[in-house]
Amino acid sequence: MLGLNTKRIGRKVIYFQEIDSTNEYAKKIALHEDEGTIIIADTQKRGYGRKFRTWESPKGGLWMSVILKPKTAPENIAKIIFLGAIAVVETLERFGVEARIKWPNDILVNEKKICGILAEGSFSEKEVYHVTLGIGLNVNNPIPEELLSTSTSISKVLGVQIPIEEIFKILVERLEYWYEEFLRGNDGKILQKWREKAILNREVKVIREEGEIRGKALGIDERGALILELKDGRKEKILYGDVSLRFE
Ligand code: BT5
């Protein structure tokens, strides 16, 4: 028994020992599921991130997806990623791990990635039908050799293993708290908290399809775009890209 105290998020939890991807599964069933259903798996054979990049998901990590059905406009989906990131940071704090958010969807500890978030939605021009919020958090799982210099896990940071159920329970509670704020229209509170926990006011390199761009990350706007201050003082808004903190 998980004994969750939440009303909406995690009302139903579907567990797999092994699955291709919890996000893929959640998207498939989303139309006929109630809001709040969580898909969770011990391992994913084909976990993925943005642009379908491979997400390593060995046993010992927290790999989960939440089905959400907010009555909102598609431009608000970025805030769902943001509230997911805040919930993860607060969960880590409860276990004594200090983490920061790197726009748009990474959670870092000592500048190493501990968690990635992926929101996938089905929507029309005006209306969101459903959003699948995928969270991949390295807990007790090994980190693959090729990611060791850029990634970490809770057990590596703390030097002890924490039962996944404990992390899961708090994460679900924090997700519910922030999702309720979102549903109440308290966007300002979400954006403010996000800014408080994010890596801002420093030089970054953003890799976009149309090329690289460097500048100082100042913040985010209402839609979730990153505001970058370029060398010449101009400001540029970036809606899609990868931020790199380490560069020459
Ligand atoms: C993300 O993508 O960071 C979003 C990852 C979302 C994963 C969850 S797990 C549950 C749900 N089901 C899924 O199939 N997905 C979601 P992105 O920003 O594109 O970052 C991907 C990059 O992170 C990869 O190219 C690797 O460099 C790195 N990476 C892969 N596995 C990692 C891991 N376990 N820990 C840290 N970094 C990893």
CSV table of C-alpha atoms and ligand atoms in Angstrom, one decimal:
chain,number,residue,atom,x,y,z
A,1,MET,CA,0.0,0.0,0.0
A,2,LEU,CA,1.3,3.4,-0.9
A,3,GLY,CA,-1.0,5.3,1.4
A,4,LEU,CA,-1.0,8.5,-0.7
A,5,ASN,CA,-2.8,11.5,1.0
A,6,THR,CA,-3.6,13.3,-2.2
A,7,LYS,CA,-7.1,13.8,-3.7
A,8,ARG,CA,-6.3,14.2,-7.4
A,9,ILE,CA,-2.8,13.2,-8.3
A,10,GLY,CA,-2.2,9.5,-7.8
A,11,ARG,CA,-5.8,8.6,-7.2
A,12,LYS,CA,-4.9,5.7,-9.4
A,13,VAL,CA,-1.4,4.3,-9.9
A,14,ILE,CA,-0.6,1.8,-12.6
A,15,TYR,CA,2.7,0.0,-11.9
A,16,PHE,CA,4.9,-2.0,-14.3
A,17,GLN,CA,8.1,-3.9,-13.6
A,18,GLU,CA,9.2,-3.1,-17.1
A,19,ILE,CA,7.7,-1.0,-19.8
A,20,ASP,CA,8.9,0.7,-23.0
A,21,SER,CA,8.1,4.2,-21.7
A,22,THR,CA,5.6,5.4,-19.1
A,23,ASN,CA,5.0,8.5,-21.1
A,24,GLU,CA,4.2,6.5,-24.2
A,25,TYR,CA,1.8,4.3,-22.3
A,26,ALA,CA,0.2,7.3,-20.5
A,27,LYS,CA,-0.4,9.0,-23.8
A,28,LYS,CA,-2.1,5.9,-25.2
A,29,ILE,CA,-4.6,5.6,-22.3
A,30,ALA,CA,-5.0,9.3,-21.5
A,31,LEU,CA,-8.2,9.9,-23.4
A,32,HIS,CA,-10.1,7.3,-21.3
A,33,GLU,CA,-8.4,7.8,-18.0
A,34,ASP,CA,-9.3,10.2,-15.2
A,35,GLU,CA,-7.0,13.1,-14.4
A,36,GLY,CA,-4.4,12.3,-11.9
A,37,THR,CA,-3.6,8.7,-13.0
A,38,ILE,CA,0.1,7.8,-12.6
A,39,ILE,CA,2.0,5.3,-14.6
A,40,ILE,CA,5.2,4.1,-12.9
A,41,ALA,CA,7.8,1.5,-13.8
A,42,ASP,CA,10.9,-0.1,-12.3
A,43,THR,CA,12.7,0.1,-15.6
A,44,GLN,CA,12.0,1.5,-19.1
A,45,LYS,CA,13.3,-0.2,-22.2
A,46,ARG,CA,12.8,2.9,-24.4
A,47,GLY,CA,12.6,5.9,-22.0
A,48,TYR,CA,12.9,9.1,-24.0
A,49,GLY,CA,13.4,12.8,-23.5
A,50,ARG,CA,12.9,15.8,-25.8
A,51,LYS,CA,13.4,15.1,-29.5
A,52,PHE,CA,13.1,11.4,-28.5
A,53,ARG,CA,16.6,11.4,-27.1
A,54,THR,CA,17.3,8.3,-25.0
A,55,TRP,CA,16.5,8.5,-21.3
A,56,GLU,CA,18.5,5.9,-19.4
A,57,SER,CA,16.1,4.2,-17.0
A,58,PRO,CA,17.7,1.3,-15.1
A,59,LYS,CA,16.2,-0.2,-12.0
A,60,GLY,CA,16.5,2.0,-8.9
A,61,GLY,CA,15.2,5.2,-10.4
A,62,LEU,CA,11.9,6.9,-10.3
A,63,TRP,CA,10.3,6.8,-13.8
A,64,MET,CA,6.8,8.0,-13.9
A,65,SER,CA,4.1,9.9,-15.9
A,66,VAL,CA,1.1,11.7,-14.7
A,67,ILE,CA,-2.0,12.2,-16.8
A,68,LEU,CA,-3.5,15.8,-16.4
A,69,LYS,CA,-6.5,17.3,-18.0
A,70,PRO,CA,-6.5,20.9,-17.2
A,71,LYS,CA,-9.2,23.1,-18.7
A,72,THR,CA,-6.7,25.6,-20.1
A,73,ALA,CA,-5.2,27.0,-23.3
A,74,PRO,CA,-2.2,25.3,-24.9
A,75,GLU,CA,0.1,28.2,-24.2
A,76,ASN,CA,-0.1,27.3,-20.5
A,77,ILE,CA,1.5,23.9,-20.9
A,78,ALA,CA,5.0,25.3,-20.1
A,79,LYS,CA,3.7,26.2,-16.6
A,80,ILE,CA,3.0,22.5,-16.1
A,81,ILE,CA,6.6,21.7,-16.8
A,82,PHE,CA,7.6,24.4,-14.4
A,83,LEU,CA,5.3,23.2,-11.6
A,84,GLY,CA,6.7,19.7,-12.1
A,85,ALA,CA,10.2,21.1,-11.7
A,86,ILE,CA,9.3,22.9,-8.6
A,87,ALA,CA,7.7,19.8,-7.1
A,88,VAL,CA,10.9,17.8,-7.8
A,89,VAL,CA,13.1,20.5,-6.2
A,90,GLU,CA,11.0,20.6,-3.1
A,91,THR,CA,11.0,16.8,-2.8
A,92,LEU,CA,14.7,16.8,-3.0
A,93,GLU,CA,14.9,19.5,-0.4
A,94,ARG,CA,12.9,17.3,2.0
A,95,PHE,CA,15.7,14.7,1.7
A,96,GLY,CA,18.4,17.3,2.2
A,97,VAL,CA,19.4,17.6,-1.4
A,98,GLU,CA,19.7,21.2,-2.7
A,99,ALA,CA,18.8,21.3,-6.4
A,100,ARG,CA,18.4,24.0,-9.0
A,101,ILE,CA,16.3,24.2,-12.2
A,102,LYS,CA,17.9,24.7,-15.5
A,103,TRP,CA,15.6,26.0,-18.2
A,104,PRO,CA,13.5,24.4,-19.5
A,105,ASN,CA,13.2,21.0,-18.0
A,106,ASP,CA,16.3,19.9,-16.1
A,107,ILE,CA,17.0,19.6,-12.4
A,108,LEU,CA,20.6,19.8,-11.4
A,109,VAL,CA,22.5,19.1,-8.2
A,110,ASN,CA,26.1,20.6,-8.2
A,111,GLU,CA,25.5,21.3,-11.9
A,112,LYS,CA,24.9,17.6,-12.7
A,113,LYS,CA,21.5,16.4,-14.0
A,114,ILE,CA,19.5,14.4,-11.5
A,115,CYS,CA,16.1,14.7,-13.1
A,116,GLY,CA,14.6,15.4,-16.5
A,117,ILE,CA,11.0,16.4,-17.2
A,118,LEU,CA,9.0,15.8,-20.3
A,119,ALA,CA,5.5,17.2,-20.9
A,120,GLU,CA,3.7,15.9,-24.0
A,121,GLY,CA,0.2,17.1,-24.8
A,122,SER,CA,-2.7,16.6,-27.0
A,123,PHE,CA,-4.5,19.9,-27.8
A,124,SER,CA,-6.2,22.0,-30.4
A,125,GLU,CA,-5.6,25.7,-31.0
A,126,LYS,CA,-7.7,26.7,-28.1
A,127,GLU,CA,-8.0,23.8,-25.8
A,128,VAL,CA,-5.8,21.2,-24.0
A,129,TYR,CA,-7.2,17.7,-24.1
A,130,HIS,CA,-4.6,16.1,-22.0
A,131,VAL,CA,-1.0,16.5,-20.8
A,132,THR,CA,1.3,13.7,-19.9
A,133,LEU,CA,3.9,15.0,-17.4
A,134,GLY,CA,6.9,12.6,-17.4
A,135,ILE,CA,9.4,12.7,-14.6
A,136,GLY,CA,12.7,10.7,-14.6
A,137,LEU,CA,14.5,11.0,-11.3
A,138,ASN,CA,17.8,9.2,-10.6
A,139,VAL,CA,17.4,7.8,-7.1
A,140,ASN,CA,19.4,4.6,-6.4
A,141,ASN,CA,20.0,3.6,-10.0
A,142,PRO,CA,23.5,3.4,-11.4
A,143,ILE,CA,24.5,6.2,-13.8
A,144,PRO,CA,25.7,4.9,-17.2
A,145,GLU,CA,29.5,5.5,-17.7
A,146,GLU,CA,29.0,8.0,-20.6
A,147,LEU,CA,26.8,10.2,-18.4
A,148,LEU,CA,28.9,10.1,-15.2
A,149,SER,CA,30.5,13.5,-15.8
A,150,THR,CA,27.1,15.2,-16.4
A,151,SER,CA,24.6,13.3,-14.3
A,152,THR,CA,24.1,12.3,-10.7
A,153,SER,CA,21.6,10.5,-8.4
A,154,ILE,CA,20.1,11.0,-4.9
A,155,SER,CA,22.2,8.0,-3.6
A,156,LYS,CA,25.4,9.5,-5.0
A,157,VAL,CA,24.7,12.9,-3.5
A,158,LEU,CA,23.7,11.6,-0.1
A,159,GLY,CA,25.9,8.5,0.1
A,160,VAL,CA,22.9,6.4,1.2
A,161,GLN,CA,19.9,4.8,-0.6
A,162,ILE,CA,16.4,6.2,0.0
A,163,PRO,CA,13.4,3.9,-0.7
A,164,ILE,CA,11.7,5.0,-3.9
A,165,GLU,CA,8.3,4.9,-2.2
A,166,GLU,CA,9.3,7.6,0.2
A,167,ILE,CA,10.4,9.9,-2.6
A,168,PHE,CA,7.4,9.0,-4.7
A,169,LYS,CA,4.9,9.9,-1.9
A,170,ILE,CA,6.4,13.3,-1.3
A,171,LEU,CA,6.7,14.1,-5.0
A,172,VAL,CA,3.0,13.2,-5.5
A,173,GLU,CA,2.0,15.5,-2.6
A,174,ARG,CA,4.1,18.4,-4.0
A,175,LEU,CA,2.8,17.9,-7.5
A,176,GLU,CA,-0.8,18.0,-6.2
A,177,TYR,CA,0.0,21.2,-4.2
A,178,TRP,CA,1.4,23.0,-7.2
A,179,TYR,CA,-1.1,21.6,-9.7
A,180,GLU,CA,-4.0,22.9,-7.5
A,181,GLU,CA,-2.3,26.3,-7.6
A,182,PHE,CA,-2.2,26.1,-11.4
A,183,LEU,CA,-5.9,25.2,-11.6
A,184,ARG,CA,-6.7,28.1,-9.3
A,185,GLY,CA,-4.9,30.4,-11.8
A,186,ASN,CA,-2.1,31.2,-9.4
A,187,ASP,CA,0.4,31.4,-12.3
A,188,GLY,CA,2.3,34.2,-10.8
A,189,LYS,CA,3.1,32.1,-7.7
A,190,ILE,CA,4.4,29.3,-9.9
A,191,LEU,CA,6.6,31.6,-12.0
A,192,GLN,CA,7.9,33.3,-8.9
A,193,LYS,CA,8.8,30.0,-7.2
A,194,TRP,CA,10.4,28.8,-10.5
A,195,ARG,CA,12.6,31.9,-10.7
A,196,GLU,CA,13.6,31.4,-7.1
A,197,LYS,CA,14.8,27.9,-7.7
A,198,ALA,CA,16.3,28.4,-11.2
A,199,ILE,CA,19.8,29.0,-12.4
A,200,LEU,CA,19.6,32.6,-13.6
A,201,ASN,CA,21.7,35.7,-13.9
A,202,ARG,CA,24.6,33.9,-15.5
A,203,GLU,CA,26.1,33.4,-18.9
A,204,VAL,CA,24.8,30.5,-20.8
A,205,LYS,CA,25.0,29.0,-24.2
A,206,VAL,CA,21.7,28.0,-25.9
A,207,ILE,CA,21.8,25.4,-28.6
A,208,ARG,CA,18.9,25.8,-31.0
A,209,GLU,CA,18.1,24.3,-34.3
A,210,GLU,CA,19.1,27.5,-36.0
A,211,GLY,CA,22.4,27.7,-34.2
A,212,GLU,CA,24.0,28.7,-30.9
A,213,ILE,CA,23.5,31.9,-29.1
A,214,ARG,CA,25.2,33.2,-25.9
A,215,GLY,CA,24.0,35.6,-23.3
A,216,LYS,CA,22.9,36.1,-19.8
A,217,ALA,CA,19.9,34.1,-18.7
A,218,LEU,CA,17.7,36.8,-17.1
A,219,GLY,CA,14.4,34.9,-16.5
A,220,ILE,CA,11.3,33.6,-18.1
A,221,ASP,CA,8.2,35.3,-19.5
A,222,GLU,CA,4.5,34.3,-19.0
A,223,ARG,CA,4.7,31.7,-21.8
A,224,GLY,CA,7.8,30.1,-20.3
A,225,ALA,CA,10.2,31.5,-22.9
A,226,LEU,CA,13.8,32.1,-21.6
A,227,ILE,CA,14.8,35.7,-21.7
A,228,LEU,CA,18.4,36.1,-22.7
A,229,GLU,CA,20.4,39.3,-22.6
A,230,LEU,CA,22.9,39.4,-25.5
A,231,LYS,CA,26.3,41.1,-25.4
A,232,ASP,CA,25.0,44.1,-27.2
A,233,GLY,CA,22.3,44.6,-24.6
A,234,ARG,CA,19.5,43.3,-26.8
A,235,LYS,CA,17.1,40.9,-25.3
A,236,GLU,CA,16.1,37.7,-27.0
A,237,LYS,CA,13.3,35.3,-26.1
A,238,ILE,CA,13.8,31.6,-26.6
A,239,LEU,CA,11.0,29.2,-26.7
A,240,TYR,CA,12.9,26.0,-27.6
A,241,GLY,CA,16.5,25.0,-27.0
A,242,ASP,CA,19.1,23.4,-24.8
A,243,VAL,CA,21.0,25.5,-22.3
A,244,SER,CA,24.6,24.7,-21.6
A,245,LEU,CA,26.3,26.0,-18.5
A,246,ARG,CA,29.8,24.7,-19.2
A,247,PHE,CA,31.5,26.3,-22.2
A,248,GLU,CA,34.6,28.2,-23.1
B,1,BT5,C1,14.7,15.1,-20.5
B,1,BT5,O1,14.9,15.2,-21.9
B,1,BT5,O2,15.5,15.4,-19.7
B,1,BT5,C2,13.3,14.5,-20.2
B,1,BT5,C3,13.5,13.1,-19.6
B,1,BT5,C4,12.1,12.6,-19.2
B,1,BT5,C5,12.2,11.1,-18.7
B,1,BT5,C6,10.9,10.6,-18.2
B,1,BT5,S1,11.1,9.1,-17.4
B,1,BT5,C7,9.4,8.9,-17.3
B,1,BT5,C8,8.9,9.4,-18.6
B,1,BT5,N1,8.9,8.3,-19.6
B,1,BT5,C9,9.7,8.6,-20.6
B,1,BT5,O3,9.9,7.9,-21.6
B,1,BT5,N2,10.3,9.8,-20.4
B,1,BT5,C10,9.8,10.4,-19.2
B,1,BT5,P1,16.2,15.9,-22.5
B,1,BT5,O4,16.2,17.3,-22.0
B,1,BT5,O5,16.0,15.7,-24.0
B,1,BT5,O6,17.4,15.2,-22.0
B,1,BT5,C11,17.9,14.0,-22.5
B,1,BT5,C12,19.4,13.8,-22.3
B,1,BT5,O7,19.6,13.6,-20.9
B,1,BT5,C13,20.0,12.6,-23.0
B,1,BT5,O8,20.4,13.0,-24.3
B,1,BT5,C14,21.2,12.3,-22.1
B,1,BT5,O9,22.3,13.2,-22.4
B,1,BT5,C15,20.7,12.7,-20.7
B,1,BT5,N3,20.2,11.6,-19.9
B,1,BT5,C16,19.7,10.4,-20.4
B,1,BT5,N4,19.4,9.6,-19.3
B,1,BT5,C17,19.7,10.3,-18.2
B,1,BT5,C18,19.6,10.0,-16.8
B,1,BT5,N5,19.0,8.8,-16.4
B,1,BT5,N6,20.0,10.9,-15.9
B,1,BT5,C19,20.6,12.1,-16.4
B,1,BT5,N7,20.7,12.4,-17.7
B,1,BT5,C20,20.3,11.5,-18.6
